[in-house]
mmCIF file of C-alpha atoms and ligand atoms in Angstrom:
data_model
loop_
_atom_site.group_PDB
_atom_site.id
_atom_site.type_symbol
_atom_site.label_atom_id
_atom_site.label_comp_id
_atom_site.label_asym_id
_atom_site.label_seq_id
_atom_site.Cartn_x
_atom_site.Cartn_y
_atom_site.Cartn_z
ATOM 1 C CA MET P 1 -10.207 31.603 96.698
ATOM 2 C CA ALA P 2 -12.114 32.791 93.554
ATOM 3 C CA ASN P 3 -9.523 33.247 90.590
ATOM 4 C CA PRO P 4 -10.917 36.658 89.468
ATOM 5 C CA ALA P 5 -9.029 36.245 86.274
ATOM 6 C CA ALA P 6 -10.545 33.011 85.338
ATOM 7 C CA ILE P 7 -14.050 32.855 84.001
ATOM 8 C CA ARG P 8 -16.583 31.098 85.997
ATOM 9 C CA VAL P 9 -17.913 28.069 85.143
ATOM 10 C CA THR P 10 -21.845 28.821 84.676
ATOM 11 C CA SER P 11 -23.319 25.005 84.684
ATOM 12 C CA LEU P 12 -23.343 22.377 87.399
ATOM 13 C CA TYR P 13 -24.391 18.571 87.088
ATOM 14 C CA VAL P 14 -25.129 16.922 90.055
ATOM 15 C CA HIS P 15 -25.341 12.798 90.363
ATOM 16 C CA ILE P 16 -27.822 11.697 92.786
ATOM 17 C CA PRO P 17 -26.637 7.637 92.369
ATOM 18 C CA PHE P 18 -29.365 6.030 94.769
ATOM 19 C CA CYS P 19 -32.835 4.428 93.540
ATOM 20 C CA ALA P 20 -35.828 2.522 94.932
ATOM 21 C CA GLN P 21 -34.812 -0.598 92.342
ATOM 22 C CA LYS P 22 -32.938 -1.279 89.472
ATOM 23 C CA CYS P 23 -35.245 -0.446 86.118
ATOM 24 C CA ALA P 24 -34.838 -3.422 83.408
ATOM 25 C CA TYR P 25 -33.058 -1.225 80.821
ATOM 26 C CA CYS P 26 -31.002 0.956 82.834
ATOM 27 C CA ALA P 27 -27.171 1.218 82.777
ATOM 28 C CA PHE P 28 -26.995 4.370 84.780
ATOM 29 C CA TYR P 29 -24.799 4.296 87.855
ATOM 30 C CA SER P 30 -27.068 3.964 90.664
ATOM 31 C CA GLU P 31 -27.884 1.499 93.469
ATOM 32 C CA ALA P 32 -30.146 0.441 95.816
ATOM 33 C CA ALA P 33 -30.555 2.964 98.744
ATOM 34 C CA SER P 34 -29.769 2.584 102.344
ATOM 35 C CA GLY P 35 -30.273 5.377 104.651
ATOM 36 C CA GLU P 36 -27.067 5.324 105.940
ATOM 37 C CA LEU P 37 -24.888 5.371 102.601
ATOM 38 C CA ILE P 38 -27.233 8.338 101.085
ATOM 39 C CA ASN P 39 -26.527 10.440 104.878
ATOM 40 C CA ARG P 40 -22.561 9.467 103.940
ATOM 41 C CA TYR P 41 -23.286 10.608 100.125
ATOM 42 C CA THR P 42 -24.819 13.759 101.269
ATOM 43 C CA ALA P 43 -21.814 15.145 103.166
ATOM 44 C CA ALA P 44 -19.476 13.861 100.507
ATOM 45 C CA LEU P 45 -21.380 16.022 97.939
ATOM 46 C CA VAL P 46 -21.346 19.104 99.889
ATOM 47 C CA ARG P 47 -17.753 18.468 100.583
ATOM 48 C CA GLU P 48 -17.089 18.264 96.758
ATOM 49 C CA LEU P 49 -19.324 21.524 96.306
ATOM 50 C CA GLU P 50 -17.239 23.312 98.744
ATOM 51 C CA ILE P 51 -14.268 22.293 96.514
ATOM 52 C CA VAL P 52 -15.550 23.875 93.222
ATOM 53 C CA ALA P 53 -17.784 26.603 94.903
ATOM 54 C CA ASP P 54 -15.406 29.360 94.021
ATOM 55 C CA ASP P 55 -14.994 28.534 90.129
ATOM 56 C CA LEU P 56 -18.900 28.106 89.942
ATOM 57 C CA ILE P 57 -21.636 30.858 89.203
ATOM 58 C CA PRO P 58 -24.242 28.834 88.017
ATOM 59 C CA LYS P 59 -26.863 29.525 85.487
ATOM 60 C CA THR P 60 -27.983 26.024 85.431
ATOM 61 C CA ILE P 61 -28.141 23.253 87.504
ATOM 62 C CA PHE P 62 -29.243 19.530 86.818
ATOM 63 C CA CYS P 63 -29.441 17.178 89.625
ATOM 64 C CA GLY P 64 -29.735 14.090 87.534
ATOM 65 C CA GLY P 65 -29.781 10.468 88.516
ATOM 66 C CA GLY P 66 -30.328 7.796 89.949
ATOM 67 C CA THR P 67 -33.529 9.151 91.252
ATOM 68 C CA PRO P 68 -32.771 12.509 92.987
ATOM 69 C CA SER P 69 -36.367 12.643 94.631
ATOM 70 C CA LEU P 70 -35.677 9.635 96.788
ATOM 71 C CA LEU P 71 -33.797 11.962 99.004
ATOM 72 C CA ASN P 72 -35.852 12.619 102.236
ATOM 73 C CA LEU P 73 -36.523 16.140 103.353
ATOM 74 C CA ARG P 74 -33.716 16.354 105.526
ATOM 75 C CA GLN P 75 -31.048 14.970 103.158
ATOM 76 C CA TRP P 76 -32.377 17.981 100.302
ATOM 77 C CA GLU P 77 -32.193 20.508 102.876
ATOM 78 C CA THR P 78 -28.871 19.767 103.670
ATOM 79 C CA ILE P 79 -27.438 19.954 100.173
ATOM 80 C CA LEU P 80 -29.406 23.191 99.624
ATOM 81 C CA ARG P 81 -28.545 24.873 102.728
ATOM 82 C CA ALA P 82 -25.116 24.117 101.618
ATOM 83 C CA MET P 83 -25.417 25.447 98.208
ATOM 84 C CA GLU P 84 -26.840 28.542 99.725
ATOM 85 C CA LYS P 85 -24.092 29.055 101.892
ATOM 86 C CA LEU P 86 -21.675 28.520 99.051
ATOM 87 C CA ASN P 87 -23.497 31.215 96.926
ATOM 88 C CA LEU P 88 -24.633 28.603 94.617
ATOM 89 C CA LEU P 89 -28.417 28.996 94.340
ATOM 90 C CA GLY P 90 -30.528 31.618 91.778
ATOM 91 C CA ALA P 91 -29.700 29.599 89.113
ATOM 92 C CA GLU P 92 -32.161 31.074 85.874
ATOM 93 C CA GLU P 93 -32.765 27.008 85.343
ATOM 94 C CA PHE P 94 -32.638 24.835 88.587
ATOM 95 C CA THR P 95 -33.755 21.130 87.338
ATOM 96 C CA VAL P 96 -34.222 17.972 89.778
ATOM 97 C CA GLU P 97 -35.396 14.823 88.325
ATOM 98 C CA CYS P 98 -38.384 13.103 89.700
ATOM 99 C CA ASN P 99 -39.628 9.820 90.113
ATOM 100 C CA PRO P 100 -43.735 10.010 90.158
ATOM 101 C CA ALA P 101 -43.553 7.627 92.976
ATOM 102 C CA THR P 102 -41.260 10.017 95.395
ATOM 103 C CA VAL P 103 -43.025 13.509 94.813
ATOM 104 C CA SER P 104 -44.483 14.972 97.866
ATOM 105 C CA ALA P 105 -46.231 18.367 98.495
ATOM 106 C CA ASP P 106 -43.459 18.931 101.323
ATOM 107 C CA LYS P 107 -40.751 18.103 98.892
ATOM 108 C CA ALA P 108 -42.100 20.367 95.999
ATOM 109 C CA LYS P 109 -42.388 23.173 98.463
ATOM 110 C CA LEU P 110 -38.823 22.806 99.711
ATOM 111 C CA PHE P 111 -37.624 22.828 96.120
ATOM 112 C CA ARG P 112 -39.387 25.494 95.337
ATOM 113 C CA ASP P 113 -38.309 27.861 98.368
ATOM 114 C CA PHE P 114 -34.566 26.916 97.464
ATOM 115 C CA GLY P 115 -35.475 28.373 93.758
ATOM 116 C CA ILE P 116 -35.612 24.643 91.872
ATOM 117 C CA ASN P 117 -37.798 25.918 89.074
ATOM 118 C CA ARG P 118 -37.843 22.705 86.838
ATOM 119 C CA ILE P 119 -38.603 19.547 87.128
ATOM 120 C CA SER P 120 -37.795 16.821 84.868
ATOM 121 C CA MET P 121 -40.242 13.653 85.499
ATOM 122 C CA GLY P 122 -39.417 9.950 84.290
ATOM 123 C CA VAL P 123 -43.042 9.093 83.275
ATOM 124 C CA GLN P 124 -41.605 6.384 80.357
ATOM 125 C CA SER P 125 -44.942 5.281 80.050
ATOM 126 C CA LEU P 126 -48.806 5.327 80.576
ATOM 127 C CA ASP P 127 -49.611 1.698 80.290
ATOM 128 C CA GLU P 128 -49.257 -0.034 83.627
ATOM 129 C CA LYS P 129 -47.906 -3.500 81.976
ATOM 130 C CA LEU P 130 -45.378 -1.816 80.329
ATOM 131 C CA LEU P 131 -44.476 0.151 83.452
ATOM 132 C CA ASP P 132 -44.104 -3.131 84.978
ATOM 133 C CA ARG P 133 -42.213 -4.480 81.840
ATOM 134 C CA LEU P 134 -39.758 -1.994 82.506
ATOM 135 C CA GLY P 135 -39.334 -2.334 86.362
ATOM 136 C CA ARG P 136 -40.692 1.289 87.253
ATOM 137 C CA ILE P 137 -41.737 1.702 90.659
ATOM 138 C CA HIS P 138 -44.821 3.838 90.079
ATOM 139 C CA SER P 139 -47.815 3.942 88.922
ATOM 140 C CA ARG P 140 -49.670 5.589 85.858
ATOM 141 C CA GLU P 141 -52.009 7.488 88.470
ATOM 142 C CA MET P 142 -48.738 8.446 90.231
ATOM 143 C CA VAL P 143 -47.930 10.275 87.327
ATOM 144 C CA PHE P 144 -50.992 12.423 87.084
ATOM 145 C CA LYS P 145 -50.928 12.956 91.031
ATOM 146 C CA SER P 146 -47.300 14.375 91.262
ATOM 147 C CA PHE P 147 -48.006 16.290 88.175
ATOM 148 C CA ASP P 148 -50.683 17.841 89.863
ATOM 149 C CA ILE P 149 -48.925 18.115 93.422
ATOM 150 C CA LEU P 150 -46.056 20.022 91.258
ATOM 151 C CA ARG P 151 -48.128 22.411 89.567
ATOM 152 C CA ALA P 152 -49.722 23.483 92.823
ATOM 153 C CA ALA P 153 -46.629 24.030 94.222
ATOM 154 C CA GLY P 154 -45.923 26.484 91.590
ATOM 155 C CA PHE P 155 -43.618 24.530 88.861
ATOM 156 C CA GLU P 156 -44.394 26.183 85.754
ATOM 157 C CA ASN P 157 -41.410 24.423 83.881
ATOM 158 C CA ILE P 158 -42.013 20.353 83.973
ATOM 159 C CA ASN P 159 -40.490 17.765 81.515
ATOM 160 C CA LEU P 160 -42.219 14.390 81.038
ATOM 161 C CA ASP P 161 -39.786 11.561 79.717
ATOM 162 C CA LEU P 162 -41.060 9.159 77.791
ATOM 163 C CA MET P 163 -39.856 5.849 76.023
ATOM 164 C CA PHE P 164 -40.794 4.087 72.737
ATOM 165 C CA ALA P 165 -40.022 0.925 70.843
ATOM 166 C CA ILE P 166 -40.799 -0.782 74.559
ATOM 167 C CA PRO P 167 -41.145 -4.501 73.857
ATOM 168 C CA SER P 168 -44.543 -5.422 73.477
ATOM 169 C CA GLN P 169 -45.758 -1.759 72.919
ATOM 170 C CA THR P 170 -48.011 -1.193 70.365
ATOM 171 C CA MET P 171 -48.670 1.776 68.068
ATOM 172 C CA GLU P 172 -51.963 1.852 69.521
ATOM 173 C CA ILE P 173 -50.586 1.758 73.325
ATOM 174 C CA TRP P 174 -47.962 4.698 72.043
ATOM 175 C CA ARG P 175 -50.635 6.787 70.549
ATOM 176 C CA ALA P 176 -52.598 6.698 73.648
ATOM 177 C CA THR P 177 -49.713 7.580 75.789
ATOM 178 C CA LEU P 178 -48.649 10.337 73.937
ATOM 179 C CA HIS P 179 -51.986 11.721 73.789
ATOM 180 C CA GLU P 180 -52.635 11.670 77.495
ATOM 181 C CA ALA P 181 -49.063 13.090 77.888
ATOM 182 C CA MET P 182 -49.856 15.876 75.684
ATOM 183 C CA ALA P 183 -53.343 16.373 77.617
ATOM 184 C CA MET P 184 -51.372 17.304 80.542
ATOM 185 C CA GLN P 185 -49.726 20.279 79.011
ATOM 186 C CA SER P 186 -46.073 20.077 80.361
ATOM 187 C CA GLU P 187 -43.615 22.639 78.837
ATOM 188 C CA HIS P 188 -41.095 19.851 77.774
ATOM 189 C CA LEU P 189 -40.902 16.634 76.194
ATOM 190 C CA SER P 190 -38.191 14.350 76.178
ATOM 191 C CA SER P 191 -38.398 10.920 74.493
ATOM 192 C CA TYR P 192 -36.174 8.064 73.559
ATOM 193 C CA GLU P 193 -36.175 4.968 71.980
ATOM 194 C CA VAL P 194 -35.562 1.881 74.374
ATOM 195 C CA ILE P 195 -31.775 1.136 74.098
ATOM 196 C CA TYR P 196 -30.684 -2.022 74.746
ATOM 197 C CA GLU P 197 -27.323 -1.777 77.057
ATOM 198 C CA ASP P 198 -25.041 -4.674 78.131
ATOM 199 C CA ASP P 199 -25.506 -5.923 81.459
ATOM 200 C CA THR P 200 -29.187 -4.911 81.757
ATOM 201 C CA PRO P 201 -32.032 -7.563 82.482
ATOM 202 C CA LEU P 202 -33.649 -6.292 78.871
ATOM 203 C CA PHE P 203 -30.481 -6.777 76.881
ATOM 204 C CA GLU P 204 -30.484 -10.348 78.671
ATOM 205 C CA GLN P 205 -34.058 -11.121 77.382
ATOM 206 C CA LEU P 206 -33.369 -9.936 74.147
ATOM 207 C CA LYS P 207 -30.169 -12.181 73.865
ATOM 208 C CA ALA P 208 -32.239 -15.120 75.189
ATOM 209 C CA GLY P 209 -34.859 -14.514 71.799
ATOM 210 C CA GLU P 210 -37.516 -13.735 74.352
ATOM 211 C CA PHE P 211 -38.536 -10.495 71.766
ATOM 212 C CA SER P 212 -37.243 -9.408 68.621
ATOM 213 C CA VAL P 213 -36.730 -5.821 67.679
ATOM 214 C CA ASP P 214 -39.209 -4.046 65.243
ATOM 215 C CA GLU P 215 -36.891 -1.211 63.869
ATOM 216 C CA LYS P 216 -40.123 -0.268 61.288
ATOM 217 C CA LEU P 217 -42.377 0.180 64.166
ATOM 218 C CA ALA P 218 -39.652 1.914 66.094
ATOM 219 C CA CYS P 219 -39.289 4.359 62.846
ATOM 220 C CA GLU P 220 -43.060 4.590 63.051
ATOM 221 C CA MET P 221 -43.035 5.238 66.615
ATOM 222 C CA TYR P 222 -40.863 8.097 66.221
ATOM 223 C CA GLU P 223 -42.663 9.841 63.345
ATOM 224 C CA GLU P 224 -45.552 9.551 65.637
ATOM 225 C CA LEU P 225 -44.035 11.562 68.484
ATOM 226 C CA ILE P 226 -43.156 14.437 66.029
ATOM 227 C CA SER P 227 -46.330 14.828 64.710
ATOM 228 C CA GLN P 228 -48.187 14.768 67.940
ATOM 229 C CA ALA P 229 -45.729 16.858 69.841
ATOM 230 C CA THR P 230 -45.843 19.455 66.715
ATOM 231 C CA ASN P 231 -49.808 19.410 66.767
ATOM 232 C CA GLY P 232 -49.722 19.904 70.427
ATOM 233 C CA GLY P 233 -47.474 23.175 70.221
ATOM 234 C CA PHE P 234 -44.155 21.892 71.197
ATOM 235 C CA HIS P 235 -41.072 22.845 68.779
ATOM 236 C CA GLN P 236 -38.643 19.941 68.224
ATOM 237 C CA TYR P 237 -35.020 21.443 69.082
ATOM 238 C CA GLU P 238 -33.172 18.183 69.569
ATOM 239 C CA ILE P 239 -33.407 14.612 68.133
ATOM 240 C CA ALA P 240 -35.377 13.342 71.463
ATOM 241 C CA ASN P 241 -36.436 16.813 72.883
ATOM 242 C CA PHE P 242 -39.247 19.121 72.582
ATOM 243 C CA ALA P 243 -40.222 22.401 74.311
ATOM 244 C CA ARG P 244 -42.687 25.401 73.890
ATOM 245 C CA ASP P 245 -42.339 28.761 73.858
ATOM 246 C CA ALA P 246 -42.680 30.840 77.080
ATOM 247 C CA LYS P 247 -46.214 33.051 75.904
ATOM 248 C CA SER P 248 -44.491 36.115 76.460
ATOM 249 C CA ILE P 249 -41.896 35.263 73.878
ATOM 250 C CA ASN P 250 -42.000 35.994 70.343
ATOM 251 C CA ARG P 251 -40.447 33.334 68.368
ATOM 252 C CA SER P 252 -38.901 35.311 65.453
ATOM 253 C CA ILE P 253 -36.807 37.004 68.097
ATOM 254 C CA HIS P 254 -35.480 33.634 69.378
ATOM 255 C CA GLN P 255 -34.312 31.917 66.700
ATOM 256 C CA SER P 256 -34.541 28.355 66.755
ATOM 257 C CA ILE P 257 -34.463 27.249 69.996
ATOM 258 C CA PRO P 258 -37.696 27.252 72.032
ATOM 259 C CA SER P 259 -37.501 29.345 74.940
ATOM 260 C CA LEU P 260 -38.350 26.523 77.177
ATOM 261 C CA ALA P 261 -35.859 24.076 75.855
ATOM 262 C CA CYS P 262 -33.490 22.521 78.593
ATOM 263 C CA GLN P 263 -30.947 25.473 78.891
ATOM 264 C CA HIS P 264 -28.604 23.064 80.643
ATOM 265 C CA ASN P 265 -28.546 20.828 78.005
ATOM 266 C CA VAL P 266 -28.115 23.195 75.055
ATOM 267 C CA ASN P 267 -25.146 24.025 76.881
ATOM 268 C CA TYR P 268 -23.636 20.626 76.471
ATOM 269 C CA TRP P 269 -24.538 20.087 73.065
ATOM 270 C CA ARG P 270 -23.047 23.615 72.237
ATOM 271 C CA GLY P 271 -19.580 22.572 73.964
ATOM 272 C CA GLY P 272 -19.718 24.563 76.735
ATOM 273 C CA SER P 273 -18.152 24.039 80.547
ATOM 274 C CA PHE P 274 -19.686 22.207 83.162
ATOM 275 C CA TYR P 275 -18.835 20.774 86.716
ATOM 276 C CA GLY P 276 -20.110 17.421 87.116
ATOM 277 C CA LEU P 277 -20.144 16.346 90.749
ATOM 278 C CA GLY P 278 -21.095 12.973 92.275
ATOM 279 C CA PRO P 279 -20.297 9.393 91.810
ATOM 280 C CA SER P 280 -19.963 8.810 87.970
ATOM 281 C CA ALA P 281 -20.474 12.132 86.933
ATOM 282 C CA THR P 282 -18.649 13.610 84.222
ATOM 283 C CA GLY P 283 -17.389 17.237 83.781
ATOM 284 C CA TYR P 284 -15.538 19.618 81.088
ATOM 285 C CA VAL P 285 -13.721 22.666 82.643
ATOM 286 C CA HIS P 286 -11.201 24.640 81.460
ATOM 287 C CA GLY P 287 -10.580 22.120 78.554
ATOM 288 C CA VAL P 288 -10.023 19.122 80.821
ATOM 289 C CA ARG P 289 -12.703 16.408 80.766
ATOM 290 C CA THR P 290 -13.024 14.864 84.176
ATOM 291 C CA LYS P 291 -14.711 11.644 85.263
ATOM 292 C CA ASN P 292 -15.839 10.584 88.924
ATOM 293 C CA TRP P 293 -15.075 7.235 90.302
ATOM 294 C CA SER P 294 -18.571 5.065 89.624
ATOM 295 C CA ASN P 295 -18.559 3.714 93.301
ATOM 296 C CA THR P 296 -20.376 5.604 96.161
ATOM 297 C CA GLN P 297 -18.029 4.295 98.691
ATOM 298 C CA LEU P 298 -14.923 5.453 97.192
ATOM 299 C CA TYR P 299 -16.486 8.586 96.182
ATOM 300 C CA CYS P 300 -17.131 9.248 99.795
ATOM 301 C CA ASP P 301 -13.654 7.985 100.738
ATOM 302 C CA GLN P 302 -11.581 10.424 98.850
ATOM 303 C CA LEU P 303 -14.256 13.343 99.817
ATOM 304 C CA GLU P 304 -13.911 12.319 103.699
ATOM 305 C CA LYS P 305 -10.206 13.081 103.296
ATOM 306 C CA GLY P 306 -10.905 16.238 101.223
ATOM 307 C CA LYS P 307 -10.089 15.075 97.759
ATOM 308 C CA ARG P 308 -11.980 15.141 94.590
ATOM 309 C CA ALA P 309 -13.226 11.462 93.651
ATOM 310 C CA ILE P 310 -11.905 11.919 90.070
ATOM 311 C CA GLU P 311 -11.311 8.839 88.416
ATOM 312 C CA SER P 312 -9.762 9.971 85.251
ATOM 313 C CA SER P 313 -9.134 13.429 83.445
ATOM 314 C CA GLU P 314 -8.291 14.358 79.651
ATOM 315 C CA GLU P 315 -7.418 17.452 78.096
ATOM 316 C CA LEU P 316 -8.514 16.753 74.381
ATOM 317 C CA PRO P 317 -6.258 18.341 71.495
ATOM 318 C CA PRO P 318 -8.044 21.413 70.313
ATOM 319 C CA LEU P 319 -9.370 19.712 67.034
ATOM 320 C CA ARG P 320 -10.808 16.466 68.779
ATOM 321 C CA ARG P 321 -12.493 18.697 70.869
ATOM 322 C CA ALA P 322 -14.127 20.606 68.363
ATOM 323 C CA GLY P 323 -15.038 17.318 66.143
ATOM 324 C CA GLU P 324 -16.861 16.400 69.287
ATOM 325 C CA ILE P 325 -18.478 19.614 69.659
ATOM 326 C CA ALA P 326 -19.329 19.396 66.178
ATOM 327 C CA ALA P 327 -21.093 16.150 66.771
ATOM 328 C CA PHE P 328 -22.729 17.372 69.610
ATOM 329 C CA GLY P 329 -24.307 20.433 68.167
ATOM 330 C CA LEU P 330 -25.486 18.228 64.947
ATOM 331 C CA ARG P 331 -28.002 16.556 67.005
ATOM 332 C CA MET P 332 -29.982 20.159 67.469
ATOM 333 C CA ASN P 333 -32.675 20.867 64.913
ATOM 334 C CA ALA P 334 -31.146 24.197 64.495
ATOM 335 C CA GLY P 335 -27.423 22.499 63.477
ATOM 336 C CA TRP P 336 -24.470 24.511 63.674
ATOM 337 C CA PRO P 337 -24.229 28.365 63.066
ATOM 338 C CA PHE P 338 -20.717 28.778 61.426
ATOM 339 C CA ALA P 339 -20.148 31.547 63.548
ATOM 340 C CA GLU P 340 -21.297 30.084 66.409
ATOM 341 C CA PHE P 341 -19.183 27.156 66.019
ATOM 342 C CA GLU P 342 -16.473 29.391 65.605
ATOM 343 C CA ARG P 343 -16.957 31.035 68.918
ATOM 344 C CA ALA P 344 -17.051 28.033 70.430
ATOM 345 C CA THR P 345 -14.031 26.199 69.164
ATOM 346 C CA SER P 346 -12.039 28.693 67.198
ATOM 347 C CA PHE P 347 -12.282 26.072 64.076
ATOM 348 C CA ASP P 348 -14.214 27.031 60.853
ATOM 349 C CA LEU P 349 -16.579 23.935 60.125
ATOM 350 C CA ARG P 350 -16.168 25.205 56.459
ATOM 351 C CA ASN P 351 -12.605 24.731 56.138
ATOM 352 C CA GLU P 352 -11.890 21.321 58.871
ATOM 353 C CA TRP P 353 -15.308 19.443 57.774
ATOM 354 C CA ALA P 354 -16.001 20.576 53.920
ATOM 355 C CA ALA P 355 -15.711 17.107 52.768
ATOM 356 C CA GLU P 356 -18.094 15.447 55.491
ATOM 357 C CA MET P 357 -20.757 18.353 54.699
ATOM 358 C CA ASN P 358 -20.866 17.432 51.083
ATOM 359 C CA GLN P 359 -20.930 14.171 51.949
ATOM 360 C CA LEU P 360 -24.066 14.450 54.235
ATOM 361 C CA ALA P 361 -25.516 17.139 51.789
ATOM 362 C CA GLU P 362 -25.353 14.492 48.967
ATOM 363 C CA ARG P 363 -26.879 11.804 50.970
ATOM 364 C CA GLY P 364 -29.765 14.010 51.893
ATOM 365 C CA TRP P 365 -29.022 13.885 55.257
ATOM 366 C CA ALA P 366 -27.910 17.740 55.739
ATOM 367 C CA SER P 367 -28.642 21.147 54.216
ATOM 368 C CA ARG P 368 -26.019 23.963 54.030
ATOM 369 C CA ASP P 369 -26.723 27.754 53.645
ATOM 370 C CA THR P 370 -24.450 30.840 53.740
ATOM 371 C CA ASP P 371 -24.702 30.988 57.558
ATOM 372 C CA ARG P 372 -25.045 27.416 59.295
ATOM 373 C CA PHE P 373 -25.016 23.794 58.478
ATOM 374 C CA GLN P 374 -27.792 21.540 59.891
ATOM 375 C CA LEU P 375 -29.117 17.781 59.434
ATOM 376 C CA THR P 376 -32.336 17.374 57.798
ATOM 377 C CA PRO P 377 -35.240 15.446 59.193
ATOM 378 C CA GLN P 378 -34.060 12.255 57.451
ATOM 379 C CA GLY P 379 -30.397 12.926 58.891
ATOM 380 C CA LEU P 380 -31.675 13.666 62.238
ATOM 381 C CA ARG P 381 -32.881 10.237 62.262
ATOM 382 C CA PHE P 382 -29.407 8.570 61.809
ATOM 383 C CA ALA P 383 -27.590 11.797 63.586
ATOM 384 C CA ASP P 384 -25.112 9.151 65.307
ATOM 385 C CA SER P 385 -23.648 7.781 62.015
ATOM 386 C CA ALA P 386 -23.616 11.497 60.492
ATOM 387 C CA ALA P 387 -22.116 12.716 63.913
ATOM 388 C CA GLU P 388 -19.294 9.840 63.742
ATOM 389 C CA LEU P 389 -18.173 11.663 60.558
ATOM 390 C CA PHE P 390 -16.840 14.645 62.320
ATOM 391 C CA LEU P 391 -15.008 12.907 65.088
ATOM 392 C CA ARG P 392 -11.376 13.316 64.919
HETATM 393 S S1 LIG I 1 -35.231 5.306 88.269
HETATM 394 FE FE1 LIG I 1 -33.986 6.180 86.378
HETATM 395 S S2 LIG I 1 -31.750 5.623 86.909
HETATM 396 FE FE2 LIG I 1 -32.864 4.441 88.299
HETATM 397 S S3 LIG I 1 -32.633 2.529 87.857
HETATM 398 FE FE3 LIG I 1 -34.427 3.400 86.722
HETATM 399 S S4 LIG I 1 -34.026 4.608 84.789
HETATM 400 FE FE4 LIG I 1 -31.928 4.002 86.001
#
């Protein structure tokens, strides 16, 4: 039964933990897919959706992974029909992550028919050798072909994910990739520097001395990204995220976040609540942070017994949670309007973190005016270190 007294959660993340093969740099929870396990997972996910549905009225949904587009039409239809029955469709923004090797016209049509209106495509590079180096299963041609299929199916909001500072990637290659990506005219662009996570093949190669990290080149590549994205009509709104404004939007009334920014992620960075379903997914609901088991078998076992597969849950002290929210929000170019921070956390940034704000401003990493605190372009490059100061 829905609790009419409670405010229902408006954001839903679904983790789909299957990939055709593991990429060399990836530390996300995912595994090679077998048809049988995916069917079992699909049924378990439907059960988990049923458990939380009454507390949800989604404005944003994000299906990430893993490779959500690896699920076949029948498996997707099972999930989407269940969501329809549970009144979970109709979100303003409903994103599915797709690998270019697994997009088809039939899948794109099914997605559109059920209200999925945003696709995030994991491109990473448009250089064949680098795609191979990263262990991606798709070719550059598949990127262009899939993009055309999605456009033909009516998707008007597509994100391209790109990576830079990949071992053996030169500035010339990066420029060419950015140039081709700009020509695709997507609505959104996310671009991250390669990270070397423990227990990944790329990290092992680094440790074995097969290549070295060139920090200076990585910084120059980031500058190139900002420059080409800005010249290409994108607005940077977070360290790694760029979006266009919808043609009908007058930017002056939309403040500093472009209208085609990913609303789902903006909710995270602004400290909003969200359900996280599927193996390894985290959620933050009614002040409690949860994390599901990072094990698909265990996830299915639990849900088959009618229980959510929560490994841990934690209710954070309000000041600690506010510190985390401060840190997330500083990743955004808009920084924190003081009033908005207070609405989100009940704390005043100017009282609790005055010393930290001064310290960052003196270093040239941040600026402060009467209504907001934000990192400067230089500060954004070191946002993780700046954000750490706010954690309690
Ligand atoms: S496709 Fe994505 S989730 Fe899967 S292994 Fe590659 S990077 Fe990781």
